[in-house]
Amino acid sequence: MSPPLLLLPLLLLLNVEPTGATLIRIPLRRVHPGRRTLNPLSRWGEPAELPRLGASSPGDKPGFVPLTKYMDVQYFGEIGLGTPPQNFSVVFDTGSSNLWVPSRRCHFFSVPCWFHHRFNPKASSSFRPNGTKFAIQYGTGRLTGILSEDKLTIGGIKGASVVFGEALWEPSLVFTFAHFDGILGLGFPILAVEGVRPPLDILVEQGLLDKPVFSFYLNRDPDVADGGELVLGGSDPAHYIPPLTFVPVTIPAYWQIHMERVKVGTGLTVCARGCAAILDTGTSLITGPTEEIQALNAAIGGIRLLAGAYLIQCSDIPTLPPVSFLLGGVWFNLTAKDYVIQISRDGVRLCLSGFQALDMPPPAGPLWILGDVFLGTYVAVFDRGDTHGGARVGLAQARPRGAGQRGGGPAQAQFSGGRPS
């Protein structure tokens, strides 16, 4: 993909004291789902108002940025660009590698610019022009603009000098309805257009982040305000139930791994001989080749709708089989409550399958995409690797909310991206 299905991350605030390596915490917020795979930006609910960068909530620790979330699937958080920082909500997307936001200089007929925060280079004392033209094609939208350089503020990190895109022309209508301003890519450098160094690489190179490691905890409980948390520099054990199972990255572009097989209950097996899969925070659902997704949805009683979506009888949820993914020799199970997206509006309840067909052509495909339906159940630690080993992804079951985990006393934060001895 380049990235064939974009976006989605955002977070909560956990009062945690870092020990050892520096951890930067970015709470996420989320917006209403909708069919993001083919039209990821449409029909989103209104998010809560963005808190200002640097604002603090009662009990905040220095360097933590409190954000909120809205409903169930779309997730994003806040960054600042320039001096003083101009605030933008961005999707933290592991399926791409560029940072871009709308520009104050965007084309008059670029409608998305009218509805989003726009970067004003004249308001920043640290702005440095670049002027190189860039273009990014997403699965459901595209944009063009120019590259610029300025200071990035993210979590407690300030002063990183990054090259980012100022979007001048966003012809895709989907961006008009997006409740985020831009995208911050967390993929590998090879995906970045115009050879721009991704923000994560810059933070490490400039000594502002100890390790090229980050982790996502996505909170999918619709009854609470927290959307989850992005931790830069490691992970927080308060987010998951140990141990972490690490799976090597097979192709360092997307966060691509080898998936050994997928089972539905005790009957159907797909990806029977192994297949490629990517962990993508920028994708709401779990996608796979059409033939296998059709068989999977048939096994869970899915009723096919338009655009590849499947309807599930809400009353069937308690009796539906688990869907299990074999990764790194360990089974990762999703119950129906995990993989069925439940939407309630005006007294009407709708249940949709979290599995959707998407055929990725060679050379990138065929592959599966494990998006937020999977990553909401399992915390993912993305480790770019070091001299002792290559890139890998660590997975562990997300710790249930409550049970003294959040909003109470401090939890123990640590860098969990260390290499095995």
Short mmCIF file of C-alpha atoms in Angstrom, two decimals:
data_model
loop_
_atom_site.label_atom_id
_atom_site.label_comp_id
_atom_site.label_asym_id
_atom_site.label_seq_id
_atom_site.Cartn_x
_atom_site.Cartn_y
_atom_site.Cartn_z
CA MET A 1 0.00 0.00 0.00
CA SER A 2 1.02 3.49 -0.29
CA PRO A 3 -0.85 3.59 2.22
CA PRO A 4 -3.92 1.89 0.74
CA LEU A 5 -6.00 2.55 3.79
CA LEU A 6 -4.86 5.39 5.91
CA LEU A 7 -5.36 6.46 9.36
CA LEU A 8 -6.40 6.10 12.87
CA PRO A 9 -4.68 6.51 16.31
CA LEU A 10 -5.29 8.50 19.63
CA LEU A 11 -4.76 8.31 23.35
CA LEU A 12 -5.30 8.74 27.05
CA LEU A 13 -3.27 10.11 29.89
CA LEU A 14 -1.65 7.65 32.26
CA ASN A 15 0.11 9.15 35.28
CA VAL A 16 3.35 7.19 35.00
CA GLU A 17 6.89 7.90 36.12
CA PRO A 18 9.42 6.84 33.44
CA THR A 19 12.36 4.76 34.58
CA GLY A 20 15.47 4.16 32.52
CA ALA A 21 14.84 5.21 28.93
CA THR A 22 12.83 8.32 28.21
CA LEU A 23 9.18 7.68 27.42
CA ILE A 24 7.02 10.25 25.68
CA ARG A 25 3.31 9.69 26.08
CA ILE A 26 0.72 10.98 23.63
CA PRO A 27 -2.90 10.38 24.64
CA LEU A 28 -5.17 9.62 21.70
CA ARG A 29 -8.73 10.42 20.87
CA ARG A 30 -11.06 8.69 18.47
CA VAL A 31 -14.03 9.40 16.27
CA HIS A 32 -16.95 7.42 14.90
CA PRO A 33 -16.14 4.39 12.71
CA GLY A 34 -17.91 4.10 9.38
CA ARG A 35 -16.51 2.03 6.51
CA ARG A 36 -12.98 3.34 6.56
CA THR A 37 -11.42 0.75 4.30
CA LEU A 38 -12.97 2.05 1.11
CA ASN A 39 -13.97 5.46 2.40
CA PRO A 40 -12.08 5.98 5.62
CA LEU A 41 -12.91 9.60 6.22
CA SER A 42 -16.66 9.65 5.69
CA ARG A 43 -19.45 9.81 8.27
CA TRP A 44 -17.29 10.55 11.27
CA GLY A 45 -18.81 11.84 14.47
CA GLU A 46 -17.82 15.19 15.91
CA PRO A 47 -14.78 14.90 18.18
CA ALA A 48 -14.39 16.72 21.43
CA GLU A 49 -12.51 20.02 21.35
CA LEU A 50 -8.75 19.62 21.17
CA PRO A 51 -6.88 20.59 24.31
CA ARG A 52 -4.00 22.97 23.74
CA LEU A 53 -0.45 21.69 23.60
CA GLY A 54 1.23 22.10 26.93
CA ALA A 55 -2.07 22.33 28.78
CA SER A 56 -2.20 20.20 31.88
CA SER A 57 -4.87 18.27 33.68
CA PRO A 58 -4.97 17.65 37.43
CA GLY A 59 -2.28 15.14 38.28
CA ASP A 60 -0.42 15.44 34.96
CA LYS A 61 3.27 14.62 34.95
CA PRO A 62 5.63 16.86 32.92
CA GLY A 63 5.81 15.92 29.27
CA PHE A 64 2.40 14.23 29.11
CA VAL A 65 -0.22 15.66 26.73
CA PRO A 66 -3.86 15.04 27.72
CA LEU A 67 -6.24 14.36 24.84
CA THR A 68 -9.66 12.81 24.51
CA LYS A 69 -11.40 10.41 22.13
CA TYR A 70 -14.81 10.00 20.60
CA MET A 71 -16.58 6.66 20.14
CA ASP A 72 -15.01 3.64 18.60
CA VAL A 73 -12.64 3.47 15.65
CA GLN A 74 -10.80 6.54 14.40
CA TYR A 75 -7.89 7.68 16.57
CA PHE A 76 -5.64 10.74 16.45
CA GLY A 77 -3.57 13.04 18.66
CA GLU A 78 -2.03 16.50 18.74
CA ILE A 79 1.34 17.88 17.68
CA GLY A 80 2.76 21.36 17.26
CA LEU A 81 4.74 22.85 14.37
CA GLY A 82 6.73 26.07 14.48
CA THR A 83 7.75 28.61 17.11
CA PRO A 84 5.48 29.20 18.92
CA PRO A 85 3.82 25.84 18.18
CA GLN A 86 0.82 25.84 15.87
CA ASN A 87 -1.40 22.94 16.93
CA PHE A 88 -2.64 20.22 14.62
CA SER A 89 -4.51 16.96 15.17
CA VAL A 90 -2.83 14.16 13.24
CA VAL A 91 -3.29 10.47 12.65
CA PHE A 92 -0.24 8.49 13.81
CA ASP A 93 -0.09 6.10 10.88
CA THR A 94 2.23 3.07 10.74
CA GLY A 95 1.21 2.61 7.09
CA SER A 96 3.02 5.72 5.81
CA SER A 97 6.17 7.71 6.62
CA ASN A 98 5.56 11.41 5.91
CA LEU A 99 4.30 14.22 8.09
CA TRP A 100 1.98 16.74 6.47
CA VAL A 101 -0.59 19.33 7.50
CA PRO A 102 -2.73 21.82 5.53
CA SER A 103 -1.03 25.08 4.58
CA ARG A 104 -2.16 28.66 4.98
CA ARG A 105 -1.02 28.97 1.36
CA CYS A 106 -3.32 26.22 0.05
CA HIS A 107 -5.29 26.66 -3.15
CA PHE A 108 -8.53 28.61 -2.75
CA PHE A 109 -10.52 25.74 -4.26
CA SER A 110 -8.93 23.14 -1.97
CA VAL A 111 -12.06 22.75 0.14
CA PRO A 112 -10.49 20.70 3.00
CA CYS A 113 -8.34 23.72 3.89
CA TRP A 114 -11.47 25.66 4.83
CA PHE A 115 -12.35 23.21 7.59
CA HIS A 116 -8.98 22.49 9.19
CA HIS A 117 -6.12 24.17 10.98
CA ARG A 118 -3.57 25.52 8.50
CA PHE A 119 0.13 26.08 8.99
CA ASN A 120 1.22 29.70 8.70
CA PRO A 121 4.98 30.00 8.03
CA LYS A 122 4.90 33.75 8.71
CA ALA A 123 3.78 33.07 12.29
CA SER A 124 6.83 30.90 13.06
CA SER A 125 10.22 32.37 13.94
CA SER A 126 11.94 29.02 13.28
CA PHE A 127 10.46 28.37 9.81
CA ARG A 128 12.90 27.46 7.02
CA PRO A 129 11.65 27.21 3.42
CA ASN A 130 12.45 24.18 1.30
CA GLY A 131 10.11 24.45 -1.65
CA THR A 132 10.47 20.91 -3.04
CA LYS A 133 7.17 19.75 -4.49
CA PHE A 134 5.64 16.51 -3.16
CA ALA A 135 2.62 14.35 -3.88
CA ILE A 136 1.12 11.54 -1.80
CA GLN A 137 -1.47 9.06 -3.06
CA TYR A 138 -3.48 7.27 -0.38
CA GLY A 139 -5.99 4.52 -0.98
CA THR A 140 -8.91 6.92 -0.77
CA GLY A 141 -7.35 10.32 -1.26
CA ARG A 142 -4.41 12.26 -2.57
CA LEU A 143 -2.72 15.59 -1.99
CA THR A 144 0.09 17.74 -3.30
CA GLY A 145 2.13 20.55 -1.82
CA ILE A 146 5.61 21.74 -0.92
CA LEU A 147 8.11 20.64 1.67
CA SER A 148 9.10 22.97 4.50
CA GLU A 149 11.22 22.75 7.64
CA ASP A 150 10.33 23.76 11.19
CA LYS A 151 10.34 22.67 14.82
CA LEU A 152 8.15 19.76 15.92
CA THR A 153 6.52 19.55 19.34
CA ILE A 154 5.19 16.10 20.25
CA GLY A 155 4.41 15.01 23.77
CA GLY A 156 7.19 16.34 25.98
CA ILE A 157 9.64 16.60 23.06
CA LYS A 158 10.37 20.08 21.75
CA GLY A 159 12.81 21.49 19.25
CA ALA A 160 13.13 18.65 16.73
CA SER A 161 13.82 20.14 13.31
CA VAL A 162 11.75 18.19 10.77
CA VAL A 163 10.94 18.42 7.08
CA PHE A 164 7.19 18.19 6.61
CA GLY A 165 4.65 18.72 3.89
CA GLU A 166 2.48 21.80 3.56
CA ALA A 167 -0.58 20.56 1.69
CA LEU A 168 -1.55 23.08 -0.99
CA TRP A 169 -4.06 21.02 -2.93
CA GLU A 170 -6.33 18.31 -1.50
CA PRO A 171 -8.72 17.43 -4.33
CA SER A 172 -10.15 14.38 -2.58
CA LEU A 173 -13.46 15.15 -0.92
CA VAL A 174 -12.77 12.60 1.82
CA PHE A 175 -10.31 14.98 3.49
CA THR A 176 -13.04 17.59 3.81
CA PHE A 177 -14.93 15.42 6.29
CA ALA A 178 -11.88 14.31 8.25
CA HIS A 179 -11.78 15.36 11.90
CA PHE A 180 -8.00 15.44 11.85
CA ASP A 181 -5.80 17.96 10.10
CA GLY A 182 -2.93 15.83 8.82
CA ILE A 183 -0.96 12.61 9.10
CA LEU A 184 2.26 11.71 10.90
CA GLY A 185 3.73 8.57 9.38
CA LEU A 186 5.49 5.99 11.54
CA GLY A 187 6.49 3.58 8.78
CA PHE A 188 10.01 2.91 7.53
CA PRO A 189 12.05 5.52 5.59
CA ILE A 190 11.66 3.68 2.29
CA LEU A 191 7.98 4.66 2.21
CA ALA A 192 8.63 8.40 2.58
CA VAL A 193 8.08 10.47 -0.55
CA GLU A 194 10.93 12.69 -1.73
CA GLY A 195 13.33 10.83 0.57
CA VAL A 196 12.24 12.87 3.59
CA ARG A 197 13.48 11.55 6.95
CA PRO A 198 10.47 10.33 8.96
CA PRO A 199 9.79 12.15 12.25
CA LEU A 200 10.74 9.12 14.37
CA ASP A 201 14.16 8.93 12.74
CA ILE A 202 14.70 12.64 13.30
CA LEU A 203 13.83 12.40 17.00
CA VAL A 204 16.41 9.65 17.46
CA GLU A 205 19.08 11.29 15.28
CA GLN A 206 18.78 14.59 17.14
CA GLY A 207 19.10 12.84 20.50
CA LEU A 208 15.56 13.70 21.60
CA LEU A 209 14.43 10.07 21.83
CA ASP A 210 16.55 7.24 23.18
CA LYS A 211 15.26 4.38 21.03
CA PRO A 212 13.40 4.05 17.69
CA VAL A 213 10.60 2.25 19.49
CA PHE A 214 6.95 3.17 20.06
CA SER A 215 3.82 1.39 21.17
CA PHE A 216 0.08 1.78 20.74
CA TYR A 217 -2.65 1.11 23.21
CA LEU A 218 -6.07 1.71 21.64
CA ASN A 219 -9.03 1.89 23.99
CA ARG A 220 -12.14 0.61 22.22
CA ASP A 221 -14.53 0.89 25.16
CA PRO A 222 -17.30 3.20 23.84
CA ASP A 223 -18.42 4.10 27.37
CA VAL A 224 -15.24 5.96 28.39
CA ALA A 225 -13.62 9.10 27.05
CA ASP A 226 -10.03 7.87 26.74
CA GLY A 227 -8.93 6.82 23.27
CA GLY A 228 -5.70 5.11 24.25
CA GLU A 229 -2.08 6.13 24.19
CA LEU A 230 0.94 6.31 21.94
CA VAL A 231 4.20 5.88 23.88
CA LEU A 232 7.38 7.02 22.15
CA GLY A 233 10.60 5.35 23.28
CA GLY A 234 9.14 2.12 24.66
CA SER A 235 5.92 0.79 26.15
CA ASP A 236 3.97 0.83 29.39
CA PRO A 237 3.33 -2.57 31.05
CA ALA A 238 0.19 -1.06 32.59
CA HIS A 239 -1.29 -1.28 29.09
CA TYR A 240 -0.88 -5.03 28.58
CA ILE A 241 -0.73 -8.45 30.18
CA PRO A 242 2.82 -9.88 29.82
CA PRO A 243 4.58 -11.45 28.12
CA LEU A 244 5.16 -9.66 24.84
CA THR A 245 5.52 -11.98 21.86
CA PHE A 246 8.00 -10.50 19.38
CA VAL A 247 7.62 -11.26 15.68
CA PRO A 248 10.36 -10.20 13.21
CA VAL A 249 9.58 -7.70 10.48
CA THR A 250 10.06 -9.48 7.16
CA ILE A 251 10.11 -6.44 4.86
CA PRO A 252 11.00 -3.12 6.54
CA ALA A 253 8.68 -0.77 4.66
CA TYR A 254 5.27 -1.27 6.22
CA TRP A 255 5.40 -3.12 9.52
CA GLN A 256 5.12 -6.42 7.68
CA ILE A 257 5.34 -9.80 9.42
CA HIS A 258 4.70 -13.45 8.60
CA MET A 259 1.32 -14.80 9.70
CA GLU A 260 1.26 -18.58 10.01
CA ARG A 261 -2.50 -19.09 9.67
CA VAL A 262 -5.96 -17.90 10.67
CA LYS A 263 -8.68 -20.08 12.19
CA VAL A 264 -12.40 -19.47 12.66
CA GLY A 265 -13.56 -21.54 15.60
CA THR A 266 -12.69 -25.18 15.11
CA GLY A 267 -13.77 -25.31 11.49
CA LEU A 268 -12.46 -22.97 8.82
CA THR A 269 -8.74 -22.27 8.30
CA VAL A 270 -7.54 -19.54 5.95
CA CYS A 271 -4.01 -18.34 5.26
CA ALA A 272 -3.42 -22.08 5.63
CA ARG A 273 0.13 -22.08 4.23
CA GLY A 274 1.17 -18.82 5.81
CA CYS A 275 0.81 -15.32 4.42
CA ALA A 276 2.11 -11.77 4.73
CA ALA A 277 0.42 -9.37 7.13
CA ILE A 278 1.05 -5.81 8.20
CA LEU A 279 0.24 -4.07 11.49
CA ASP A 280 -1.40 -0.79 10.50
CA THR A 281 -2.71 1.79 12.95
CA GLY A 282 -4.07 3.67 9.95
CA THR A 283 -6.64 0.99 9.11
CA SER A 284 -9.86 0.55 11.05
CA LEU A 285 -10.67 -3.03 10.13
CA ILE A 286 -8.92 -6.31 9.39
CA THR A 287 -8.60 -6.87 5.66
CA GLY A 288 -7.47 -9.76 3.53
CA PRO A 289 -7.80 -11.32 0.06
CA THR A 290 -11.38 -11.39 -1.17
CA GLU A 291 -11.78 -15.18 -1.39
CA GLU A 292 -10.55 -15.76 2.15
CA ILE A 293 -12.49 -12.87 3.68
CA GLN A 294 -15.67 -14.09 1.99
CA ALA A 295 -15.17 -17.54 3.50
CA LEU A 296 -14.39 -16.05 6.91
CA ASN A 297 -17.50 -13.86 6.92
CA ALA A 298 -19.64 -16.78 5.79
CA ALA A 299 -18.33 -18.76 8.77
CA ILE A 300 -19.41 -16.03 11.22
CA GLY A 301 -22.79 -15.50 9.57
CA GLY A 302 -21.94 -12.25 7.81
CA ILE A 303 -24.51 -10.89 5.37
CA ARG A 304 -22.86 -9.07 2.47
CA LEU A 305 -23.71 -5.43 1.94
CA LEU A 306 -22.42 -2.85 -0.52
CA ALA A 307 -18.72 -1.91 -0.82
CA GLY A 308 -17.53 -5.17 0.71
CA ALA A 309 -19.07 -4.61 4.14
CA TYR A 310 -20.82 -7.42 6.02
CA LEU A 311 -23.77 -7.17 8.39
CA ILE A 312 -23.89 -9.33 11.52
CA GLN A 313 -27.04 -10.21 13.46
CA CYS A 314 -26.47 -8.46 16.79
CA SER A 315 -28.34 -11.21 18.63
CA ASP A 316 -25.81 -13.75 17.31
CA ILE A 317 -22.77 -12.13 18.94
CA PRO A 318 -22.76 -14.33 22.08
CA THR A 319 -22.67 -17.50 19.97
CA LEU A 320 -20.21 -16.50 17.23
CA PRO A 321 -16.89 -18.40 17.06
CA PRO A 322 -13.53 -16.81 17.91
CA VAL A 323 -11.19 -15.84 15.10
CA SER A 324 -7.57 -16.69 15.88
CA PHE A 325 -4.30 -15.52 14.31
CA LEU A 326 -1.09 -17.54 14.64
CA LEU A 327 1.83 -15.10 14.92
CA GLY A 328 5.29 -16.01 16.16
CA GLY A 329 4.02 -19.43 17.23
CA VAL A 330 1.37 -17.89 19.53
CA TRP A 331 -2.38 -17.78 18.95
CA PHE A 332 -3.98 -14.34 19.23
CA ASN A 333 -7.73 -14.74 19.65
CA LEU A 334 -10.52 -12.30 18.88
CA THR A 335 -13.97 -12.89 20.30
CA ALA A 336 -17.09 -11.66 18.53
CA LYS A 337 -17.15 -8.68 20.90
CA ASP A 338 -13.70 -7.81 19.56
CA TYR A 339 -14.37 -8.24 15.84
CA VAL A 340 -17.98 -7.06 15.54
CA ILE A 341 -18.38 -3.29 15.34
CA GLN A 342 -21.54 -2.23 17.16
CA ILE A 343 -23.11 1.12 16.33
CA SER A 344 -26.10 2.50 18.20
CA ARG A 345 -27.91 5.63 17.06
CA ASP A 346 -31.34 6.93 18.00
CA GLY A 347 -32.28 3.59 19.51
CA VAL A 348 -31.20 1.63 16.43
CA ARG A 349 -28.40 -0.90 16.85
CA LEU A 350 -26.30 -1.97 13.88
CA CYS A 351 -23.60 -4.66 13.92
CA LEU A 352 -20.93 -4.89 11.23
CA SER A 353 -18.19 -7.41 10.64
CA GLY A 354 -14.67 -6.17 11.34
CA PHE A 355 -13.37 -8.19 8.37
CA GLN A 356 -13.37 -6.67 4.90
CA ALA A 357 -11.96 -7.79 1.56
CA LEU A 358 -9.06 -5.90 0.05
CA ASP A 359 -6.93 -7.34 -2.72
CA MET A 360 -3.44 -5.89 -2.67
CA PRO A 361 -1.73 -6.51 -6.02
CA PRO A 362 1.91 -7.59 -6.30
CA PRO A 363 4.58 -6.69 -5.48
CA ALA A 364 3.19 -5.36 -2.18
CA GLY A 365 0.41 -7.95 -2.03
CA PRO A 366 -1.28 -10.19 -1.51
CA LEU A 367 -1.36 -9.47 2.20
CA TRP A 368 -3.55 -9.12 5.24
CA ILE A 369 -3.84 -5.88 7.16
CA LEU A 370 -4.29 -6.14 10.90
CA GLY A 371 -5.86 -2.80 11.71
CA ASP A 372 -7.54 -1.37 14.78
CA VAL A 373 -9.99 -4.25 15.19
CA PHE A 374 -6.91 -6.34 16.03
CA LEU A 375 -4.82 -3.61 17.67
CA GLY A 376 -7.64 -2.69 20.03
CA THR A 377 -7.37 -6.14 21.61
CA TYR A 378 -3.58 -6.46 21.50
CA VAL A 379 -1.07 -3.78 22.37
CA ALA A 380 1.65 -3.50 19.72
CA VAL A 381 5.25 -2.44 20.38
CA PHE A 382 6.97 -1.32 17.17
CA ASP A 383 10.75 -1.73 17.44
CA ARG A 384 12.90 -0.51 14.54
CA GLY A 385 15.86 -2.55 15.80
CA ASP A 386 19.50 -1.78 16.53
CA THR A 387 22.95 -3.29 16.06
CA HIS A 388 21.86 -6.36 18.02
CA GLY A 389 18.86 -7.25 15.90
CA GLY A 390 16.44 -6.26 13.18
CA ALA A 391 13.03 -4.66 13.32
CA ARG A 392 10.25 -6.51 15.12
CA VAL A 393 6.76 -6.08 16.54
CA GLY A 394 5.84 -7.14 20.06
CA LEU A 395 2.25 -8.15 20.82
CA ALA A 396 0.46 -8.75 24.11
CA GLN A 397 -3.14 -8.76 25.23
CA ALA A 398 -4.36 -5.32 26.20
CA ARG A 399 -5.08 -5.02 29.90
CA PRO A 400 -8.78 -4.48 30.65
CA ARG A 401 -9.65 -0.96 31.62
CA GLY A 402 -10.48 -0.28 35.25
CA ALA A 403 -9.07 -2.64 37.86
CA GLY A 404 -7.01 0.23 39.18
CA GLN A 405 -5.14 0.62 35.92
CA ARG A 406 -6.11 4.11 34.87
CA GLY A 407 -6.74 7.40 36.52
CA GLY A 408 -5.57 6.22 39.91
CA GLY A 409 -2.08 5.70 41.26
CA PRO A 410 0.99 5.63 39.05
CA ALA A 411 1.93 2.58 37.05
CA GLN A 412 5.48 1.52 36.31
CA ALA A 413 6.66 2.61 32.87
CA GLN A 414 9.62 1.01 31.20
CA PHE A 415 11.38 0.59 27.90
CA SER A 416 10.27 -2.80 26.70
CA GLY A 417 12.05 -2.78 23.36
CA GLY A 418 15.29 -4.25 24.64
CA ARG A 419 16.87 -7.05 22.68
CA PRO A 420 16.89 -10.57 24.08
CA SER A 421 20.22 -11.81 25.37
#
